[in-house]
Amino acid sequence: MRLALIVDNETVDYHTFMLYKSLVGSEKIEDILVITQNKNSKRPVKMEGIFSRLLTMIKEQGFQYLLYAFAYKFIITIERFRYKKLVGDDLYRKLLSTYDLSQEPVTFIDIKPIKSKSGLFYRFEKKDIDIIKESNIDLLIRCGSGIYKGDILSCAQFGIISFHHGDNRKYRGGPAGFWEVLEGEEYTGFIIQKLTEDLDGGDVLMRGEFSTQNYYIANQLELWRKSTTFLFNILEKIAQSGSLPSPEECVPYSRKLYRYPKVSDLLSYITLVYCRIFIGKIASLKKVIYKENYFLLYAKLTNWTNLSFRHLEVVPPVSGRFFADPFAIKHKDDHYLFFEDYSINDGKGEISCMRLVNGRMGEYKKVLKSRHHLSFPFVFEHDDQVFMV
């Protein structure tokens, strides 16, 4: 199958670059092209752009725009710092870096959109559509800006597929990951859709969701980072089957079209979300102060229905830690109990193991740790070997 990524220019973000590299390494994808749609757009000098935009926005919105700019900058600065601590310096740099596709062995096609007055909607001249058709592209993948209208939607055999980073049954518009945090959603969704002229209302080929992070920047970057793998997987399936997956049945959308937040939204966000985080920190501190803990109980039985909790042995809790998710396995003449060993101060778990000798607690030590949280050590035997997932 012959694919083309539609990007704004040769410099792309981490997620688009990783998708490109994955596709290049796939045995199921025949060829990959890159279509640039804003390659020759002139960018103003950075400082001139800032002051020009600032003056324009003050004229249009009044001096409340200064409050908006301050609030937005405050949120971005605080949350990027927190996210850097969460994922580490290396991954943080990769996620916020840009990558030059012109350094890759790829064929480029340059086209130029006809933009609406708002700059949001893109149409293309017949000559650009013809160039794409003559390139015999089976499927286009939208990785750039613009809401497409017109012939661009049908100039490839399978049309254009794209992400919408949000559950389109609840959230249409943007920005990705913001409103779910503000409105306290447990999960933040995404869809992979075949584009139509209906904003975020295309044919849904796949839907997924991740746990909502407790602040906007982390929620957005994690959503972008994790969902890219699913787009690659679906592209490989299309290449293998020679057809698009059957779309979901359409459902009516009755909620508002979400737009970039206003000053009042940003102030509500700062008040509500940061209060939630602060309360969560207090709750964590309370667990340490009051030594709230989870611990393990165990017994050696031939029939679990005869279990009596008062006869269970206790694995003593450790200050500042709790134990959870026990999995037992017999190896030779002894039993071993693998479990999550969670540090309240560090905010992450490691895997520990305890040896039971004749039904009594023996050795206890950590056996697996990472800079990421580890839990639920599912232990099983296969071909006389013990494995853990």
XYZ file of C-alpha atoms in Angstrom:
389
model
C 0.000 0.000 0.000
C 1.177 3.496 -0.862
C 0.711 6.074 1.910
C 1.273 9.798 2.220
C 1.545 11.885 5.363
C 0.110 15.400 5.021
C 2.202 17.788 7.133
C 2.493 21.558 7.319
C 6.189 21.633 6.421
C 9.284 19.473 6.511
C 9.760 20.026 10.255
C 7.383 17.848 12.274
C 6.654 17.027 15.906
C 7.776 13.914 17.787
C 4.522 11.992 17.271
C 4.491 12.467 13.496
C 8.174 11.582 13.267
C 7.694 8.377 15.267
C 4.739 7.412 13.063
C 6.881 7.995 9.968
C 9.762 5.884 11.356
C 7.372 3.069 12.299
C 5.859 3.049 8.815
C 9.308 3.013 7.195
C 10.169 -0.066 9.255
C 6.948 -1.907 8.373
C 7.084 -4.782 5.893
C 3.391 -4.258 5.083
C 3.739 -0.685 3.789
C 5.016 -0.469 0.211
C 5.918 3.219 -0.033
C 5.592 6.441 1.979
C 5.430 9.972 0.633
C 5.203 13.282 2.467
C 2.886 16.062 1.322
C 3.730 19.544 2.622
C 0.837 22.006 2.585
C 2.375 25.149 4.135
C 6.017 24.727 3.162
C 6.561 28.233 1.768
C 4.523 30.110 4.366
C 6.633 32.953 5.705
C 6.962 33.064 9.448
C 7.435 36.423 11.167
C 10.455 37.049 13.323
C 9.664 35.638 16.740
C 9.656 38.907 18.723
C 7.790 40.772 15.969
C 5.221 37.973 15.922
C 4.679 38.193 19.674
C 4.172 41.968 19.768
C 2.107 42.021 16.576
C -0.217 39.340 17.889
C -0.364 41.001 21.288
C -1.445 44.344 19.799
C -3.986 42.671 17.512
C -5.535 40.697 20.356
C -5.674 43.785 22.632
C -7.497 45.674 19.870
C -9.974 42.832 19.370
C -10.527 41.718 22.973
C -9.376 44.646 25.073
C -6.887 44.483 27.909
C -8.507 41.294 29.222
C -6.266 39.565 26.693
C -3.288 40.436 28.916
C -4.949 38.507 31.738
C -5.580 35.631 29.321
C -1.948 35.585 28.166
C -0.659 35.704 31.737
C -2.982 32.899 32.913
C -2.119 30.683 29.927
C 1.622 31.265 30.319
C 1.345 30.491 34.027
C -0.399 27.167 33.321
C 2.068 26.124 30.603
C 5.155 27.007 32.667
C 3.992 25.226 35.829
C 2.715 22.140 34.061
C 5.652 21.615 31.727
C 7.931 21.702 34.739
C 5.776 19.076 36.473
C 5.585 16.912 33.358
C 9.356 17.011 32.931
C 9.727 15.627 36.449
C 7.134 12.948 35.657
C 8.666 11.506 32.473
C 12.338 12.435 32.862
C 14.612 14.771 30.905
C 15.243 12.486 27.904
C 11.624 11.747 27.019
C 10.588 15.327 27.773
C 13.158 16.686 25.306
C 12.063 14.206 22.640
C 8.381 15.049 23.047
C 8.916 18.801 22.711
C 11.572 18.666 19.981
C 10.981 18.979 16.243
C 12.375 16.673 13.562
C 13.401 17.457 9.993
C 11.929 15.006 7.489
C 14.066 16.526 4.722
C 16.958 14.573 6.243
C 15.075 11.336 5.552
C 15.069 9.421 2.216
C 11.486 10.375 1.322
C 9.717 11.894 -1.695
C 8.026 15.244 -1.059
C 4.975 16.698 -2.790
C 4.273 20.407 -2.245
C 0.724 21.759 -2.333
C -0.826 25.017 -1.140
C -4.198 25.317 0.608
C -6.801 27.977 -0.080
C -7.606 29.060 3.461
C -10.857 30.483 4.778
C -10.868 33.933 6.402
C -10.594 32.294 9.815
C -7.622 30.236 8.617
C -9.293 27.063 9.908
C -10.734 25.567 6.708
C -8.565 24.342 3.818
C -9.516 23.747 0.193
C -7.116 22.941 -2.631
C -6.860 23.928 -6.301
C -7.521 21.334 -8.998
C -3.832 21.267 -10.003
C -2.839 20.172 -6.476
C -5.587 17.546 -6.379
C -4.379 16.232 -9.748
C -0.802 15.966 -8.455
C -2.000 13.770 -5.576
C -4.145 11.630 -7.899
C -1.254 11.126 -10.318
C 0.904 9.884 -7.434
C -1.406 6.839 -7.047
C -1.696 7.227 -3.298
C -3.974 4.698 -1.616
C -4.414 6.529 1.677
C -3.641 9.966 3.075
C -2.900 10.535 6.773
C -3.547 14.023 8.108
C -0.714 15.077 10.425
C -0.925 18.837 9.956
C -3.316 21.707 10.517
C -6.564 22.673 8.814
C -10.099 21.355 8.510
C -10.363 19.896 5.020
C -13.142 20.656 2.578
C -13.760 19.626 -1.020
C -11.980 17.210 -3.361
C -8.989 16.609 -1.077
C -11.218 14.255 0.938
C -11.643 11.833 -1.975
C -8.481 12.168 -4.094
C -6.912 8.990 -2.635
C -8.446 5.530 -2.970
C -9.341 5.232 0.727
C -9.603 8.970 1.434
C -7.964 10.633 4.435
C -7.750 9.276 7.953
C -6.863 11.346 10.973
C -6.849 11.471 14.730
C -9.344 13.339 16.803
C -7.809 13.544 20.259
C -11.021 13.429 22.235
C -14.141 11.282 22.529
C -16.227 12.720 19.677
C -19.408 11.615 21.417
C -18.619 14.156 24.157
C -15.897 16.521 22.947
C -15.683 18.037 19.492
C -13.292 20.906 18.931
C -10.269 21.549 21.122
C -7.777 21.904 22.604
C -6.962 18.231 23.048
C -6.954 17.082 26.657
C -7.956 20.394 28.277
C -11.696 20.145 28.783
C -11.544 16.570 30.101
C -9.259 17.739 32.924
C -11.350 20.812 33.726
C -14.608 18.868 33.740
C -13.187 16.025 35.827
C -13.546 13.201 33.288
C -12.161 9.863 34.457
C -11.006 8.995 30.930
C -9.828 11.002 27.918
C -10.681 9.419 24.591
C -9.413 9.504 21.033
C -10.713 8.294 17.692
C -9.149 7.397 14.373
C -11.559 8.509 11.687
C -11.973 8.749 7.955
C -12.478 12.455 7.400
C -15.673 13.963 6.077
C -16.705 17.616 5.909
C -18.384 17.281 9.318
C -15.957 18.544 12.010
C -14.879 15.577 14.189
C -17.860 13.699 12.777
C -16.093 11.424 10.293
C -16.424 7.652 9.980
C -14.962 6.263 13.213
C -12.604 3.367 12.422
C -11.307 2.935 15.957
C -11.910 4.368 19.384
C -9.790 4.272 22.551
C -9.250 6.009 25.871
C -6.668 6.546 28.589
C -6.966 7.594 32.220
C -7.175 11.374 32.429
C -4.053 12.936 33.935
C -4.614 15.469 36.692
C -3.406 18.460 34.656
C -3.720 19.636 31.049
C -0.170 19.429 29.632
C 0.379 15.898 30.941
C -3.032 14.819 29.652
C -2.398 16.224 26.180
C 1.147 14.934 25.737
C 0.330 11.483 27.100
C -2.715 11.304 24.813
C -0.636 12.200 21.749
C 2.219 9.896 22.698
C 0.178 6.796 23.516
C -2.371 7.012 20.711
C 0.219 7.107 17.886
C 0.862 3.362 18.238
C -2.803 2.635 17.527
C -2.718 4.636 14.294
C 0.308 2.659 13.124
C -1.450 -0.628 13.978
C -4.574 0.288 12.041
C -2.509 1.367 9.021
C -0.803 -2.026 8.972
C -4.191 -3.769 9.150
C -5.483 -1.679 6.228
C -2.360 -2.539 4.220
C -2.789 -6.238 4.960
C -6.541 -6.449 4.297
C -6.689 -3.971 1.414
C -9.715 -2.225 2.897
C -10.726 0.143 5.689
C -12.279 -1.314 8.843
C -16.064 -1.098 9.062
C -16.955 2.241 10.677
C -18.948 2.581 13.861
C -22.617 3.379 13.632
C -23.085 7.151 13.792
C -24.708 8.686 16.851
C -26.123 12.219 17.201
C -23.907 14.844 18.840
C -25.854 17.097 21.180
C -23.149 18.925 23.120
C -21.449 22.225 22.343
C -18.510 22.629 19.986
C -15.538 23.170 22.282
C -13.175 26.004 21.479
C -10.000 27.343 22.993
C -10.674 28.458 26.572
C -11.598 32.026 27.464
C -10.115 33.980 30.371
C -12.933 32.763 32.626
C -12.212 29.152 31.630
C -8.510 29.519 32.425
C -9.242 31.085 35.810
C -11.751 28.297 36.557
C -9.113 25.770 35.517
C -6.453 27.260 37.801
C -8.912 27.365 40.715
C -10.543 23.947 40.320
C -7.740 21.783 38.956
C -4.966 23.092 41.167
C -7.257 22.812 44.200
C -7.844 19.159 43.274
C -4.089 18.576 43.050
C -3.526 20.352 46.378
C -6.241 18.293 48.072
C -4.675 15.145 46.622
C -1.311 16.145 48.129
C -2.980 16.705 51.503
C -4.635 13.285 51.246
C -1.238 11.696 50.490
C 0.277 13.516 53.470
C -2.582 12.307 55.646
C -1.793 8.708 54.684
C 1.781 9.204 55.857
C 0.820 11.005 59.080
C -1.888 8.558 60.075
C 0.037 5.548 58.748
C -2.854 4.456 56.559
C -1.743 1.207 55.001
C -2.686 -1.851 53.010
C -1.140 -5.188 53.852
C -1.278 -8.858 52.928
C -2.849 -11.838 54.666
C -2.025 -15.429 53.781
C -2.676 -19.029 54.750
C -1.869 -22.485 53.416
C -5.118 -24.338 52.687
C -6.256 -27.341 50.689
C -9.728 -25.882 50.194
C -10.201 -22.132 50.055
C -13.873 -22.415 51.087
C -12.660 -23.351 54.572
C -10.922 -19.994 54.856
C -11.294 -18.168 58.180
C -9.886 -14.650 58.164
C -9.053 -14.698 61.858
C -6.632 -17.558 61.213
C -4.733 -15.777 58.459
C -1.122 -14.762 58.897
C -0.263 -11.061 58.482
C 2.594 -9.714 56.386
C 3.488 -6.783 58.665
C 2.995 -3.365 57.056
C 6.040 -1.149 56.622
C 5.878 2.548 57.485
C 5.476 4.680 54.380
C 4.672 1.681 52.174
C 1.775 -0.612 51.429
C 1.540 -4.070 49.890
C -1.053 -5.149 47.312
C -1.862 -7.475 44.366
C -0.470 -10.764 45.756
C 0.191 -13.660 43.359
C 1.361 -16.997 44.776
C 3.167 -19.773 42.958
C 4.688 -23.069 44.072
C 8.238 -23.831 43.001
C 9.818 -27.126 44.093
C 8.803 -27.522 47.735
C 8.166 -23.878 48.609
C 5.602 -21.223 47.802
C 6.516 -17.729 46.686
C 4.324 -14.665 47.009
C 4.920 -11.853 44.508
C 3.250 -8.514 45.273
C 3.231 -4.785 44.643
C 5.440 -2.919 47.119
C 4.267 0.707 46.939
C 6.194 3.677 48.331
C 3.870 6.521 49.365
C 6.719 9.070 49.340
C 7.962 8.082 45.869
C 4.439 7.656 44.497
C 5.250 4.424 42.656
C 5.364 0.691 43.182
C 8.038 -1.964 42.847
C 7.678 -5.739 42.818
C 8.739 -7.725 45.863
C 8.696 -11.430 46.620
C 8.293 -13.359 49.869
C 9.202 -16.997 50.344
C 6.851 -19.171 52.406
C 8.586 -22.096 54.077
C 6.191 -24.746 55.397
C 3.411 -22.199 55.256
C 5.317 -19.596 57.272
C 6.767 -16.302 56.125
C 10.425 -16.489 55.209
C 12.627 -14.193 53.124
C 11.225 -10.933 51.766
C 13.015 -8.759 49.211
C 12.482 -6.495 46.173
C 12.931 -8.297 42.871
C 11.954 -5.770 40.185
C 12.051 -1.988 40.081
C 11.872 0.745 37.451
C 11.635 4.513 37.305
C 8.007 3.834 36.348
C 5.262 2.476 38.595
C 5.016 -1.336 38.703
C 2.051 -3.339 39.996
C -0.054 -6.502 39.546
C 2.742 -9.096 39.131
C 0.793 -11.794 37.265
C 2.893 -14.955 37.754
C 2.413 -18.226 35.843
C 4.233 -21.363 34.704
C 4.843 -22.454 31.111
C 7.069 -25.348 29.945
C 8.435 -25.754 33.482
C 9.525 -22.107 33.598
C 8.085 -19.305 35.695
C 7.099 -16.037 34.013
C 5.749 -12.743 35.301
C 3.814 -10.094 33.385
